[in-house]
Amino acid sequence: MDPLYVMLDDILQNEAVYPMFQPIFDIAKEQVLGFEALSRGSLDNELVQPDKMFAVASKYDRLSELELLCRKKAIAQFAALNLPGKLFLNVSPKALLDPQHPKGETLHLIEEAGLNCNRVVIEVTEQDKVDDGFLLLKTISHYRQLGFQIAIDDLGAGYSGLKQWSELCPDFVKVDRYFIDYCDQSIVKREFLKSIIELAKATNTAVIAEGIERVEELKLLKKMGIINAQGFLLARPSRESNDLAVSPSHILNDQIKSEPTVSQFEQSMAIGWLAHDVPAIHMNTQCLDAHRRFEQNKRLTSIAVLNDTRQPVGLLHRDQLTEVFAAPYGHALFDKKPVVKLMDKQPLIVDEQQQLDFVSQLITENEFDIRRHIVITKEGEYIGLAPLRDILKHITEDKIRHAQHANPLTMLPGNVAINEAIEQRLRAKHTFSLAYIDLNHFKQFNDLYGYASGDSVIKLLADVTLQVCQHSQCFVGHIGGDDFMVVFDQADAECLCHQIIEQFEARSKALFTPEHVAAGGYWATNREGQKQFVPLLTLSIGLVTPDVESCKNSHQVAALATDAKKEAKRYRNSYLFVCNRRKPSAPMVRLEVEAAVN
């Protein structure tokens, strides 16, 4: 007898398997969606690995036995660990269609464990070829009628692909790891994912990306709108409850830290200001009752759908519901069905504190219908809806206002925006620092090298300042001419000012002739007609941290920075003068800072 068969028989006789669980996360809400049960052999033999164990079971027509054993262990352990969310159970179509496969056993195990069917998702793998598609559809329909949800596993890896999707109408599709692996570096994989996302929207199916192992993959998937994620990057399979009590927040926080941050004061408005208080409905509301709600309010186009804890789970649209009821037998088929059958299961949900520019990026990247709404939450709970038209209208108005006051040479915010940035921080009592940056010897350079070269110097200073500040919370503004201001929201202002000086001096040498660089300057005629030696371009920076309790307006803060800049200009070389004067009426005290760059 085949030794592998004997090993398999030992496993089945002794129930020698144990479940492990791998979390599946909703990365938008930073919470657990559920856990996929993964079985391992507990006997020390060649079948300890699941792939080989299930292959041998399939070979000897004992797949149904093995799957039921794994299912039994997984359900019992899931309940014993009191894990949150849904339980995803892998089920092969071959086992489902086995005539010997006992009917009703999964329901019995679920009830015995004290779980509700709506917390269990039957994962049908796409890797096995199914000869009798009708019988599979009938079997899946039976599970759905009992209250289980359905998922297609390994989408894109097997035989039937989109055909199986269209026939089974799953609640979830899990995209095969092949399409996730280095998707950030493959145009083909990105286009495949886009197609899956569009199809999922059209069929109200939730997409789960599995096999995520790199932060770059997670970033791209989140950017594309795939919010359900699974993989070693987020959490590995485990048997221990402590290991399973995890959150993806540490990964998402690392992601945020690795990208350029934008000061909360740099944007004009948070999305919460545009939220409309539109009453929501519960996920168990019948379609007929929802239809009556729309009929009572003709201006209502969308309704948020909430769960028991007032968290949004979907968005019901008037036109979709009307279309269904207009079809033959529409009312007969859907009147008493819950709205979850027809709602959009993947609406755009954002926290009230998200800034308009960020929301705009999500809208344009995911190509949302302009007629739709987005769902606004506060700490995860529903507070209202915001029409996409209103959002885009406010963003457009804000961009126009910015352009009207921007400096035409650098396109950086001008005096109006700079004053607004300072006033916002004063109103919020938010501690900040203000740097006044001024070019030295610019007029002589402009006279010698011409206005075009002078413009190049201004642009260079703008570029250097933006590049140095791109990974910190800063607001960069251009007052006019060769004067700039930077508002710093973090405690790294001095360090960044040093970097601006160093990088500008290094890069500005390319604007001079080699002879002038070698000499450290050039001879020019001053206003009195006398020859004088002019050094290369340098910077004077005055830095102040105003007292937000004492300073009443932006003019007082700007006056402090101007005085500090005047002190910095007393020095021949580039210099950073850090002022200890914080109140408008206090006397100026000079702080010597060794910040010159020779």
C-alpha angles and dihedrals in degrees: 000000000000108000089219090058090052090051091050092049090052090052093051095043094048095036085234100175130101130196128237123192130216117195122237112206136208094217093189092062093029092230140113117275093186146294132272113221113227120186128217131186112248097199118090099244141102092283097063089107113076098224093059094039093054092042091056091045090053092048092055096039094248096114093111091054094049094047093050090050091050091046092051093051094045095050093047094048093044089056093042092054090046090224118186127238128016132338113229112205121193113227124176117218088228091062093044091054095046107118088218092055106115115239121231095013095120091051090049092051092048093050091045090055092049095244130137119240091233089068093060125082120195108216112207110197117225094207096083120079113236118207097184104050093168093056091049090051090050092050093048090048088055091055091047092051089055089058102261121135122230131226132182109222126209094013109197096022103086148038115290104034114163092009091064090045093053093047101043096040092208125202090222137024120198112208113224117254091242090073093045097049107101090341087153088067100041123077091192093055092046091052090049090052091049090053091049091050092051092048091047091054091050093050098037091242124150115230122219119194110209132190097038109168104155132061090225090060092050091049093052094045092050090047090051092052102257102137102171112080140173132177148102091283090066102031139333125228112275144172095209120093091215091057090048095053091084138132130205090225094102091056093045091047090052088050092052092048092052093057129069108273126220121217114247087232095054094076124071100225145006117232092243091076089066097050116123117210097239113168112243132213132228120255091244093057111124119244092240092057090049090050090054089052090056091046092052091054112038092186092058111103103164138024126197116233116217137191126225092283094051093253114143114247100170150341125247116210124207095222093052093050092045091050092053094048091047091060121091110279089004094136093043092052101041110021094097098030117109116254091246087080092065106022126107102257095195108049120156106267119186136171118252091245095060112115122242095243091056092048090047090055091052091049096050096041093052096040097229118191108265089225093061134090133228124226118243121206138184114211088340097309124112118257104161152304131277121204113232090226091059092049095051091043092056092045091051092049091049092051091049091050090049092049092050091059100033122113107256094219100050100015088225119141113278135214096301094053093043091053090047091051091053094044092051091055093046091051091049092045086233114162113236143155128232125208123196110203120196132176119234122217091008097136093055090048091049092050093049103040100029137246095286090058089045090056089050090056092052091049091047092053090049092050094047093049093049093047094049092048099041096099095043133067101264140141113214119199136176113220092188139276109019096334123107135174128205124194113206121200096184134060095255097086097115093048092050093048089054089051092050090054094047096046095043094051091047095048098038092064088075088069093062131073115259090248093056091046091051091049093045090236144353143257118259138167116253127212091275091056093252125134115244135172112248118201123222118276115294136175133239115200126185114195125193135171104206124211102249090203095055102036109080101185146009093263092063091049092047090051090056091051092046092054090049091050090052089055090051091053091061088080124081097221131047108299140182113208113195109201122211092197108107104161125068095234100042119106119255115260118189118229113198108223119184093226103128118127113205 
